[in-house]
Amino acid sequence: MNTQSKRVWQGAFFLAVAMFIVKILSVLYRIPYQNITGNEGFYVFQQVYPFYGIAVAFAVSGFPVVLSRLLAEGGADAVKRARVISSAASTFFTVGLVCFIVLFTSARAIARLMGDEQLFLPIQATAYLYLTVPVVAVLRGFFQGEESMMQTAYSQIAEQAVRVACIIGLSYYFVAHGADVYSTGAAATFGSTVGSVVSIVLLGFYLLQRRSVRKTKLVFMRPSLKVGWQLLTAGLLLTASSMIMIIFQLSDVFTFGNLLQREGFSLADVQRAKGVFDRAQPLLQLGTVVATSLSLATVPAITIAKQQGDRSRMREICTKSLQLVFMVGLAAGVGLAVIIKPVNVMLFQTTEGSVDLAIMGIAILFFSLFITSTGLLQGLRYSLWPVLGLLGAVAVKIAGNLLLMPALHATGAAIATVCGAAVAAAINILVLQRKTAFMTYGTFHGMRMAFVAGVMALATFAVKEELYTMVSMQHRLSAVVVSITSAVAGAVVFGVGVVLLRVVKLEEMIKREKLMKITSLYKRLKERRN
C-alpha cells in the first residue's frame, strides 16, 4: 500500500471513529432528555429535529466532501484552490442564509402544516444553525482537502459534546423553573448552534496553527458560478442519500399528527403518541452505527479499487461489507424485537409503544444495508442512484402512512417505515449488483442466517423470561439487568452460531487487517522483551 493510500485509509478511520462517537452521544442524550421533559417534551424536540439533522448532514457528509475533492483536484495550483474556496464560501453562505430566512420567517406556517402552531418557537431556534453551518462546512472541506482528517474528527466530537451538554443542561434548567415544553424545546435546539460555534472556534484555531496559512497572504478570488453550481449539485446528491432516517422522520413530522387528529385524536393525545413513537429514533441510530462507520471506511477503499481498475477487489469490498452489515443488522433487529419491553423500561421508564418499537427495530437491517450500499455506490461515483432509491422509499413511506395510519395509528407508521426502508435497500443493492456483479448464490447465507437468528431469538427470549421469574418487570433497575443480560446471551449465541454454520470463517476473521496489526504489534513487543 503506497503512502497516499495509507493516508486515505487513516483519514477514513479517524472520521469513522469520530462518527461513531458522535452517533453514540446522539443516542445517549435523547434518553435523559425524554426522562426530563416527558413524552410531550420529547415530541416537541423530535418534531424539529429533522431541520437540525439536515443542517448537520450538509456540514458533515455533503459540502465538505465535495469541497475536499475539488481542492484535491486543484493540486498545488494556488489560484485554482483560492477560486474553489471562494466559490464554496459564497455558495454555502447563500444556501445557509436562504434556509435561515425561510425557516425563521415561515416558522408559524410550517408549524401549522405540522398540526401544532406552538412549534414555531423551536423551529425559529433551529434556524440559527444554518448561519453557522456554512463556516463549518468550508473549514472541514479545507482540512479534508489537505488530507488532514484529525481536525474534522476533533471538531465533530467537540461540537456534539457541547451540544449534548447544552441540551441536557438547558432542558433541566427550564423544566426546573416551570417552563413549558415548547420553550424548553427551543432552548434545547439552540444548543445545537452553540455546539456549531464551538466547532468553528476549534477549526479556526487549527487553521491559524498551520504554518503554511500564517505565511500565506490572503488572496480573494472572484467566485465561479460553474464551480459553485458543481459544489451545490454534488453536495446535495451526497447529502440527500445520507439522510434517509431524517427524511423518514420529516415525513412523520407532517403526516403523523395530522392523520391522528383527523381520526379524532386531541393535540395532547397526538403529543403523547408521537413522543412514544419517537422513542424508536435513538434505537435506530444505535442499531445503524456499524453501517454508518463502515460506509465512511469503504468509500476510499472502493474508490482506489475503481481507479486501479481492480474489479475483483471491488466485488470483494462490496461482498464483505454487505455481508457484515446484513449479519449485524439482522442480529440487532431481531434481538431488539425480543427484548423491547425491558429495553423500553430501561431507557424510557414505561412499556408504552413496545409493539411499534419492535416493528421499527426490523428497519435497522434495511437502513443498515441502504447506508452501506450508498457509501459503496458513492465510492464508485454512482451518487445519483441512492438519491433515486431514497425518493422511491419516501414515496412508499408517505403512502404507507396515508393508507395504514387511519386504521392502525402509530403501528401503521412503523410498518410504513419498514416497507420504505426495504425498498431503499433493495434498489441500492440491485444497482450495485448490476454495476459490480458482486452477488452470487449464497452471498448473504440467507437460510443459515435465518436459522441462527431464530435460535438467537429463542435463546434470548428464554433468558429474558427466566430472569423475569426472579425480578419485577416494572422496576427500572430490573429492566437494566434483564436487557443487558439477555442481549449479551443473544450476542453470544449468534456469534457462536455464525461460526459453527460457517457463515463467518475463523480463518477469515484472523486475516482481517486490524487483527494482523495487533498480532504484528504483539510480536514486536515480544521481541523487545527478549
Coordinates of C-alpha atoms in Angstrom, one line a residue:
M1 CA 0.0 0.0 0.0
N2 CA 1.5 3.3 -1.1
T3 CA 1.8 6.4 1.1
Q4 CA -1.3 8.1 -0.4
S5 CA -3.4 5.1 0.1
K6 CA -2.3 4.8 3.7
R7 CA -3.2 8.5 4.3
V8 CA -6.6 8.0 2.8
W9 CA -7.2 4.9 4.9
Q10 CA -6.0 6.6 8.1
G11 CA -8.2 9.6 7.4
A12 CA -11.2 7.4 6.8
F13 CA -10.5 5.6 10.0
F14 CA -10.3 8.8 12.1
L15 CA -13.6 10.1 10.5
A16 CA -15.3 6.7 11.1
V17 CA -14.2 6.7 14.8
A18 CA -15.4 10.3 15.2
M19 CA -18.7 9.5 13.6
F20 CA -19.1 6.5 15.9
I21 CA -18.6 8.7 19.0
V22 CA -20.9 11.4 17.6
K23 CA -23.6 8.8 17.0
I24 CA -23.3 7.3 20.5
L25 CA -23.6 10.8 22.0
S26 CA -26.6 11.4 19.8
V27 CA -28.3 8.3 21.1
L28 CA -27.4 8.9 24.7
Y29 CA -28.6 12.5 25.2
R30 CA -32.2 11.7 24.0
I31 CA -32.8 9.3 26.8
P32 CA -32.2 11.8 29.7
Y33 CA -34.0 14.5 27.6
Q34 CA -37.1 12.3 27.4
N35 CA -36.8 11.4 31.1
I36 CA -36.6 15.2 32.0
T37 CA -39.3 16.5 29.7
G38 CA -41.6 13.5 29.3
N39 CA -43.3 12.2 26.2
E40 CA -44.7 15.7 25.4
G41 CA -41.3 17.3 25.6
F42 CA -39.7 14.6 23.5
Y43 CA -42.4 15.1 20.9
V44 CA -41.5 18.8 20.6
F45 CA -37.8 18.1 20.2
Q46 CA -38.3 15.3 17.7
Q47 CA -40.7 17.4 15.6
V48 CA -38.0 20.0 14.9
Y49 CA -35.1 17.5 14.9
P50 CA -35.2 16.9 11.1
F51 CA -34.3 20.5 10.4
Y52 CA -31.2 20.1 12.6
G53 CA -30.4 16.8 11.0
I54 CA -30.5 18.3 7.5
A55 CA -28.1 21.1 8.5
V56 CA -25.7 18.6 10.1
A57 CA -25.7 16.4 7.0
F58 CA -24.7 19.4 4.9
A59 CA -21.9 20.2 7.4
V60 CA -20.6 16.6 7.7
S61 CA -21.3 14.4 4.7
G62 CA -22.2 16.7 1.9
F63 CA -20.5 20.0 1.2
P64 CA -17.1 19.3 3.0
V65 CA -16.6 16.1 1.0
V66 CA -17.3 17.7 -2.4
L67 CA -15.1 20.7 -1.5
S68 CA -12.2 18.5 -0.4
R69 CA -12.5 16.6 -3.8
L70 CA -12.2 19.8 -5.8
L71 CA -9.3 21.1 -3.7
A72 CA -7.5 17.8 -4.2
E73 CA -8.1 18.0 -7.9
G74 CA -6.6 21.5 -7.9
G75 CA -3.3 20.1 -6.6
A76 CA -0.7 22.7 -5.8
D77 CA -2.3 25.4 -8.0
A78 CA -2.9 28.3 -5.5
V79 CA -5.1 30.2 -7.9
K80 CA -7.4 27.2 -8.6
R81 CA -7.6 26.4 -4.9
A82 CA -8.4 30.0 -4.0
R83 CA -11.2 30.1 -6.6
V84 CA -12.6 26.8 -5.3
I85 CA -12.6 28.1 -1.7
S86 CA -14.2 31.5 -2.6
S87 CA -16.8 29.7 -4.7
A88 CA -17.6 27.3 -1.9
A89 CA -17.8 30.1 0.7
S90 CA -20.2 32.1 -1.4
T91 CA -22.4 29.1 -2.4
F92 CA -22.6 27.7 1.2
F93 CA -23.3 31.0 2.7
T94 CA -26.1 31.7 0.2
V95 CA -27.7 28.4 0.8
G96 CA -27.4 28.8 4.6
L97 CA -28.8 32.3 4.5
V98 CA -31.8 31.3 2.4
C99 CA -32.5 28.3 4.7
F100 CA -32.3 30.6 7.7
I101 CA -34.7 33.2 6.2
V102 CA -37.2 30.6 5.1
L103 CA -37.3 28.7 8.4
F104 CA -37.3 31.8 10.6
T105 CA -40.0 33.8 8.7
S106 CA -42.1 30.8 7.8
A107 CA -41.9 29.1 11.2
R108 CA -45.6 29.6 12.0
A109 CA -46.7 28.4 8.6
I110 CA -44.5 25.3 8.9
A111 CA -45.8 24.7 12.5
R112 CA -49.4 24.8 11.2
L113 CA -48.6 22.3 8.5
M114 CA -47.3 20.0 11.3
G115 CA -50.7 20.4 13.0
D116 CA -49.3 22.3 16.1
E117 CA -48.8 26.0 15.7
Q118 CA -46.9 26.3 19.0
L119 CA -43.9 24.6 17.4
F120 CA -43.0 27.9 15.7
L121 CA -40.6 28.9 18.5
P122 CA -38.4 25.7 18.4
I123 CA -38.4 26.0 14.6
Q124 CA -37.1 29.5 14.8
A125 CA -34.4 28.5 17.3
T126 CA -33.2 25.8 14.9
A127 CA -33.0 28.3 12.1
Y128 CA -29.9 30.0 13.6
L129 CA -27.9 26.8 13.0
Y130 CA -28.0 27.5 9.2
L131 CA -25.9 30.6 9.8
T132 CA -23.0 28.7 11.3
V133 CA -23.1 25.5 9.2
P134 CA -21.6 27.2 6.1
V135 CA -18.5 28.2 8.0
V136 CA -18.1 24.7 9.5
A137 CA -18.5 23.1 6.0
V138 CA -15.9 25.3 4.4
L139 CA -13.3 24.8 7.2
R140 CA -13.9 21.0 7.3
G141 CA -13.7 20.8 3.5
F142 CA -10.4 22.7 3.5
F143 CA -8.8 20.3 6.0
Q144 CA -10.2 17.2 4.3
G145 CA -8.8 18.5 1.0
E146 CA -5.4 18.7 2.7
E147 CA -5.9 15.1 3.9
S148 CA -5.9 16.4 7.5
M149 CA -8.8 14.4 8.9
M150 CA -8.0 14.8 12.5
Q151 CA -9.1 18.4 12.7
T152 CA -12.5 17.4 11.2
A153 CA -12.8 14.5 13.6
Y154 CA -12.0 16.6 16.7
S155 CA -14.4 19.3 15.6
Q156 CA -17.2 16.8 15.2
I157 CA -16.7 15.3 18.6
A158 CA -16.3 18.8 20.3
E159 CA -19.4 20.1 18.6
Q160 CA -21.5 17.1 19.6
A161 CA -20.2 17.1 23.2
V162 CA -21.0 20.8 23.7
R163 CA -24.4 20.3 22.0
V164 CA -25.3 17.4 24.3
A165 CA -24.2 19.3 27.4
C166 CA -26.3 22.3 26.4
I167 CA -29.4 20.2 25.6
I168 CA -29.4 18.3 28.9
G169 CA -28.3 21.3 31.0
L170 CA -30.8 23.8 29.4
S171 CA -33.7 21.3 29.5
Y172 CA -33.1 20.5 33.2
Y173 CA -32.9 24.2 34.0
F174 CA -36.0 25.2 32.1
V175 CA -38.1 22.3 33.4
A176 CA -36.9 23.0 37.0
H177 CA -38.1 26.7 36.6
G178 CA -41.5 25.7 35.3
A179 CA -41.1 26.4 31.6
D180 CA -43.5 24.8 29.1
V181 CA -42.3 22.1 26.7
Y182 CA -42.1 24.5 23.7
S183 CA -39.8 26.9 25.5
T184 CA -37.7 24.0 26.7
G185 CA -37.5 22.6 23.2
A186 CA -36.5 25.9 21.8
A187 CA -33.7 26.3 24.4
A188 CA -32.5 22.7 23.7
T189 CA -32.4 23.1 20.0
F190 CA -30.5 26.3 20.3
G191 CA -27.8 24.3 22.0
S192 CA -27.0 22.9 18.5
T193 CA -26.0 26.4 17.4
V194 CA -23.7 26.7 20.4
G195 CA -22.0 23.4 19.5
S196 CA -21.6 24.6 15.9
V197 CA -19.9 27.8 17.1
V198 CA -17.5 25.8 19.3
S199 CA -16.6 23.7 16.2
I200 CA -15.9 26.9 14.2
V201 CA -13.6 28.2 17.0
L202 CA -11.7 24.9 17.2
L203 CA -11.3 24.7 13.4
G204 CA -10.2 28.3 13.3
F205 CA -7.6 27.6 15.9
Y206 CA -6.3 24.7 13.9
L207 CA -6.2 26.8 10.8
L208 CA -4.2 29.5 12.4
Q209 CA -1.7 26.9 13.7
R210 CA -0.8 25.9 10.2
R211 CA 2.5 27.4 9.2
S212 CA 1.5 27.5 5.6
V213 CA -1.6 29.6 6.3
R214 CA 0.3 32.0 8.6
K215 CA 2.9 32.7 5.9
T216 CA 0.4 33.0 3.0
K217 CA -1.1 36.3 2.1
L218 CA -4.9 36.2 1.7
V219 CA -5.9 36.1 -1.9
F220 CA -9.5 36.9 -2.7
M221 CA -10.7 35.3 -6.0
R222 CA -14.0 36.1 -7.7
P223 CA -16.3 33.1 -7.1
S224 CA -17.0 30.9 -10.1
L225 CA -20.7 30.2 -10.9
K226 CA -19.7 26.9 -12.6
V227 CA -17.7 25.8 -9.5
G228 CA -20.5 26.9 -7.2
W229 CA -23.1 25.0 -9.1
Q230 CA -20.9 21.9 -9.1
L231 CA -20.4 22.2 -5.4
L232 CA -24.1 22.7 -4.8
T233 CA -25.4 19.8 -7.0
A234 CA -22.8 17.3 -5.9
G235 CA -23.2 18.3 -2.3
L236 CA -27.0 17.9 -2.5
L237 CA -26.6 14.5 -4.0
L238 CA -24.2 13.3 -1.3
T239 CA -26.2 14.9 1.5
A240 CA -29.6 13.6 0.4
S241 CA -28.6 10.0 0.2
S242 CA -27.1 10.1 3.7
M243 CA -30.3 11.4 5.3
I244 CA -32.7 8.5 4.8
M245 CA -33.7 8.3 8.5
I246 CA -34.0 12.1 8.8
I247 CA -36.2 12.3 5.7
F248 CA -38.4 9.5 7.1
Q249 CA -38.7 11.5 10.3
L250 CA -39.6 14.5 8.3
S251 CA -42.4 12.5 6.6
D252 CA -43.8 11.6 10.0
V253 CA -43.5 15.3 11.2
F254 CA -46.0 16.4 8.5
T255 CA -48.3 13.3 8.4
F256 CA -48.4 11.6 11.8
G257 CA -50.1 14.3 13.9
N258 CA -52.4 15.5 11.1
L259 CA -53.6 12.0 10.4
L260 CA -54.3 11.2 14.0
Q261 CA -56.1 14.5 14.6
R262 CA -58.3 13.7 11.6
E263 CA -59.2 10.4 13.3
G264 CA -60.4 12.3 16.4
F265 CA -57.2 12.5 18.5
S266 CA -56.7 15.6 20.6
L267 CA -53.5 17.5 20.3
A268 CA -52.5 16.2 23.8
D269 CA -53.1 12.7 22.6
V270 CA -51.0 13.3 19.5
Q271 CA -48.2 14.7 21.5
R272 CA -48.1 11.7 23.7
A273 CA -48.4 9.2 20.9
K274 CA -45.7 10.9 18.8
G275 CA -43.4 11.2 21.8
V276 CA -43.8 7.4 22.4
F277 CA -43.4 6.6 18.7
D278 CA -40.2 8.7 18.5
R279 CA -38.5 6.5 21.2
A280 CA -37.5 4.4 18.2
Q281 CA -35.2 7.0 16.8
P282 CA -32.2 6.6 19.3
L283 CA -32.6 2.8 18.9
L284 CA -32.5 3.1 15.1
Q285 CA -29.4 5.3 15.3
L286 CA -27.6 3.0 17.7
G287 CA -28.5 0.0 15.5
T288 CA -27.1 1.6 12.4
V289 CA -23.8 2.9 14.0
V290 CA -21.8 0.0 12.4
A291 CA -23.2 0.7 9.0
T292 CA -22.6 4.4 9.2
S293 CA -18.9 3.9 10.3
L294 CA -18.4 1.2 7.7
S295 CA -19.8 3.3 4.9
L296 CA -17.2 6.0 5.7
A297 CA -14.4 3.5 5.7
T298 CA -15.4 1.7 2.5
V299 CA -15.6 4.8 0.3
P300 CA -11.9 5.4 -0.1
A301 CA -11.2 1.6 -0.4
I302 CA -13.6 1.1 -3.3
T303 CA -12.6 4.4 -4.9
I304 CA -9.0 3.3 -5.0
A305 CA -10.0 -0.2 -6.4
K306 CA -12.1 1.6 -9.1
Q307 CA -9.2 3.9 -10.1
Q308 CA -6.9 0.9 -10.4
G309 CA -9.5 -1.0 -12.5
D310 CA -9.5 -3.9 -10.0
R311 CA -13.0 -5.3 -10.4
S312 CA -12.2 -8.4 -8.3
R313 CA -11.3 -6.1 -5.4
M314 CA -14.4 -4.0 -6.0
R315 CA -16.6 -7.1 -5.8
E316 CA -14.8 -8.3 -2.6
I317 CA -15.3 -5.0 -0.8
C318 CA -19.0 -5.0 -1.7
T319 CA -19.5 -8.6 -0.7
K320 CA -17.6 -8.4 2.7
S321 CA -19.1 -5.0 3.6
L322 CA -22.7 -6.0 2.9
Q323 CA -22.3 -9.5 4.5
L324 CA -21.1 -7.8 7.7
V325 CA -23.9 -5.3 7.7
F326 CA -26.5 -7.9 6.9
M327 CA -25.3 -10.0 9.8
V328 CA -25.1 -7.2 12.4
G329 CA -28.4 -5.6 11.2
L330 CA -30.3 -8.8 11.3
A331 CA -29.0 -9.6 14.8
A332 CA -29.8 -6.1 16.1
G333 CA -33.3 -6.0 14.6
V334 CA -34.3 -9.5 15.8
G335 CA -32.7 -9.1 19.2
L336 CA -34.3 -5.7 19.8
A337 CA -37.7 -7.1 18.9
V338 CA -37.3 -9.9 21.5
I339 CA -36.2 -7.7 24.4
I340 CA -38.0 -4.5 23.5
K341 CA -40.2 -4.3 26.7
P342 CA -37.3 -4.4 29.2
V343 CA -35.3 -2.0 26.9
N344 CA -38.3 0.4 26.8
V345 CA -38.5 0.4 30.6
M346 CA -34.7 0.7 31.0
L347 CA -34.5 3.7 28.7
F348 CA -37.9 5.4 28.9
Q349 CA -39.4 4.1 32.2
T350 CA -42.6 2.5 30.7
T351 CA -43.6 -0.2 28.2
E352 CA -45.7 2.1 26.1
G353 CA -45.4 1.6 22.3
S354 CA -43.3 -1.6 22.7
V355 CA -45.1 -3.3 19.7
D356 CA -44.4 -0.3 17.4
L357 CA -40.8 -0.1 18.6
A358 CA -40.3 -3.8 17.9
I359 CA -41.6 -3.3 14.3
M360 CA -39.4 -0.3 13.9
G361 CA -36.4 -2.4 15.0
I362 CA -36.7 -4.5 11.9
A363 CA -35.9 -1.4 9.9
I364 CA -32.4 -1.5 11.4
L365 CA -31.5 -4.2 8.9
F366 CA -32.8 -2.3 5.9
F367 CA -31.4 1.1 6.9
S368 CA -28.0 -0.5 7.5
L369 CA -28.0 -2.1 4.1
F370 CA -29.0 1.2 2.4
I371 CA -26.4 3.3 4.3
T372 CA -23.5 0.9 3.5
S373 CA -24.6 0.3 -0.1
T374 CA -24.9 4.1 -0.5
G375 CA -21.3 4.5 0.6
L376 CA -20.2 1.8 -1.9
L377 CA -22.1 3.5 -4.8
Q378 CA -20.7 6.9 -4.0
G379 CA -17.2 5.4 -3.9
L380 CA -17.9 4.1 -7.4
R381 CA -19.2 7.5 -8.5
Y382 CA -22.8 6.5 -8.9
S383 CA -24.2 9.1 -6.5
L384 CA -27.5 9.6 -8.3
W385 CA -28.8 6.1 -7.8
P386 CA -29.0 6.3 -3.9
V387 CA -31.0 9.5 -4.3
L388 CA -33.4 7.9 -6.7
G389 CA -33.8 5.0 -4.3
L390 CA -34.4 7.4 -1.4
L391 CA -37.2 9.2 -3.4
G392 CA -38.8 5.8 -4.1
A393 CA -38.5 4.9 -0.4
V394 CA -40.0 8.2 0.8
A395 CA -42.9 7.8 -1.6
V396 CA -43.6 4.3 -0.1
K397 CA -43.3 5.7 3.4
I398 CA -45.7 8.5 2.9
A399 CA -48.2 6.3 1.0
G400 CA -47.9 3.8 3.8
N401 CA -48.7 6.4 6.4
L402 CA -51.7 7.6 4.5
L403 CA -53.1 4.1 3.9
L404 CA -52.3 2.5 7.3
M405 CA -52.4 5.1 10.0
P406 CA -56.2 5.8 9.8
A407 CA -56.8 2.2 10.9
L408 CA -53.6 1.2 12.7
H409 CA -52.4 4.6 14.0
A410 CA -48.7 4.5 15.2
T411 CA -48.4 0.9 14.2
G412 CA -49.2 1.8 10.6
A413 CA -46.4 4.4 10.7
A414 CA -44.0 1.8 11.9
I415 CA -45.0 -0.7 9.2
A416 CA -44.6 2.1 6.6
T417 CA -41.1 2.9 7.8
V418 CA -40.0 -0.8 7.5
C419 CA -41.5 -1.0 4.0
G420 CA -39.9 2.2 2.8
A421 CA -36.5 1.2 4.2
A422 CA -36.8 -2.2 2.5
V423 CA -37.5 -0.5 -0.9
A424 CA -34.5 1.8 -0.5
A425 CA -32.1 -1.1 0.4
A426 CA -33.5 -3.2 -2.5
I427 CA -33.0 -0.5 -5.1
N428 CA -29.4 0.2 -3.9
I429 CA -28.4 -3.5 -3.8
L430 CA -29.9 -4.2 -7.3
V431 CA -28.0 -1.2 -8.8
L432 CA -24.8 -2.3 -7.0
Q433 CA -25.2 -5.8 -8.4
R434 CA -25.8 -4.5 -11.9
K435 CA -22.6 -2.3 -11.7
T436 CA -20.3 -4.8 -10.0
A437 CA -21.9 -8.3 -10.1
F438 CA -20.8 -8.8 -6.5
M439 CA -23.6 -11.2 -5.6
T440 CA -23.6 -14.9 -6.3
Y441 CA -25.8 -17.7 -4.9
G442 CA -25.4 -17.7 -1.1
T443 CA -23.7 -14.3 -0.8
F444 CA -25.8 -13.4 2.3
H445 CA -26.2 -17.1 3.5
G446 CA -29.9 -16.3 3.9
M447 CA -31.1 -19.7 5.1
R448 CA -28.3 -20.2 7.6
M449 CA -28.6 -16.6 8.8
A450 CA -32.3 -17.0 9.3
F451 CA -31.7 -20.2 11.3
V452 CA -29.1 -18.6 13.5
A453 CA -31.3 -15.5 14.1
G454 CA -34.2 -17.8 15.0
V455 CA -32.0 -19.8 17.5
M456 CA -30.7 -16.5 18.9
A457 CA -34.3 -15.2 19.3
L458 CA -35.4 -18.3 21.2
A459 CA -32.3 -18.2 23.5
T460 CA -32.7 -14.5 24.2
F461 CA -36.5 -15.0 24.9
A462 CA -35.8 -17.9 27.3
V463 CA -33.1 -15.9 29.2
K464 CA -35.4 -12.9 29.4
E465 CA -38.4 -14.9 30.7
E466 CA -36.3 -16.8 33.2
L467 CA -34.9 -13.5 34.6
Y468 CA -38.4 -12.1 34.9
T469 CA -39.3 -15.0 37.2
M470 CA -36.7 -13.6 39.6
V471 CA -37.2 -9.8 39.3
S472 CA -40.1 -7.4 38.7
M473 CA -40.8 -6.3 35.2
Q474 CA -41.8 -2.8 36.3
H475 CA -38.7 -1.7 38.1
R476 CA -36.1 0.1 36.0
L477 CA -33.1 -1.5 37.7
S478 CA -34.5 -4.9 37.0
A479 CA -35.1 -3.9 33.4
V480 CA -31.5 -2.9 33.1
V481 CA -30.3 -6.3 34.3
V482 CA -32.8 -8.2 32.1
S483 CA -32.0 -6.1 29.0
I484 CA -28.2 -6.3 29.3
T485 CA -28.1 -10.0 30.3
S486 CA -30.5 -11.1 27.6
A487 CA -28.6 -9.0 24.9
V488 CA -25.3 -10.5 25.9
A489 CA -26.7 -14.0 25.9
G490 CA -28.2 -13.4 22.4
A491 CA -25.0 -12.0 21.1
V492 CA -23.0 -15.0 22.3
V493 CA -25.5 -17.4 20.8
F494 CA -25.5 -15.5 17.5
G495 CA -21.7 -15.3 17.4
V496 CA -21.2 -19.0 18.1
G497 CA -24.0 -19.8 15.5
V498 CA -22.5 -17.9 12.6
V499 CA -19.1 -19.5 13.3
L500 CA -20.4 -23.1 13.7
L501 CA -22.5 -22.8 10.5
R502 CA -19.5 -21.2 8.7
V503 CA -21.4 -18.0 7.9
V504 CA -18.2 -16.4 9.2
K505 CA -15.0 -18.4 9.0
L506 CA -12.5 -18.1 11.8
E507 CA -9.6 -18.0 9.4
E508 CA -11.1 -15.1 7.6
M509 CA -11.5 -13.2 10.8
I510 CA -7.9 -13.8 11.8
K511 CA -6.8 -12.5 8.5
R512 CA -8.5 -9.1 8.9
E513 CA -6.1 -6.3 8.6
K514 CA -6.7 -4.9 12.1
L515 CA -6.1 -8.3 13.8
M516 CA -2.9 -8.6 11.7
K517 CA -1.8 -5.2 13.0
I518 CA -2.5 -6.3 16.6
T519 CA -0.5 -9.6 16.0
S520 CA 2.4 -7.6 14.5
L521 CA 2.4 -5.2 17.5
Y522 CA 2.4 -8.2 19.9
K523 CA 5.3 -9.8 18.1
R524 CA 7.4 -6.6 18.2
L525 CA 6.7 -6.2 21.9
K526 CA 7.7 -9.8 22.5
E527 CA 10.9 -9.3 20.5
R528 CA 11.8 -6.3 22.6
R529 CA 11.3 -8.2 25.8
N530 CA 13.6 -11.0 24.5

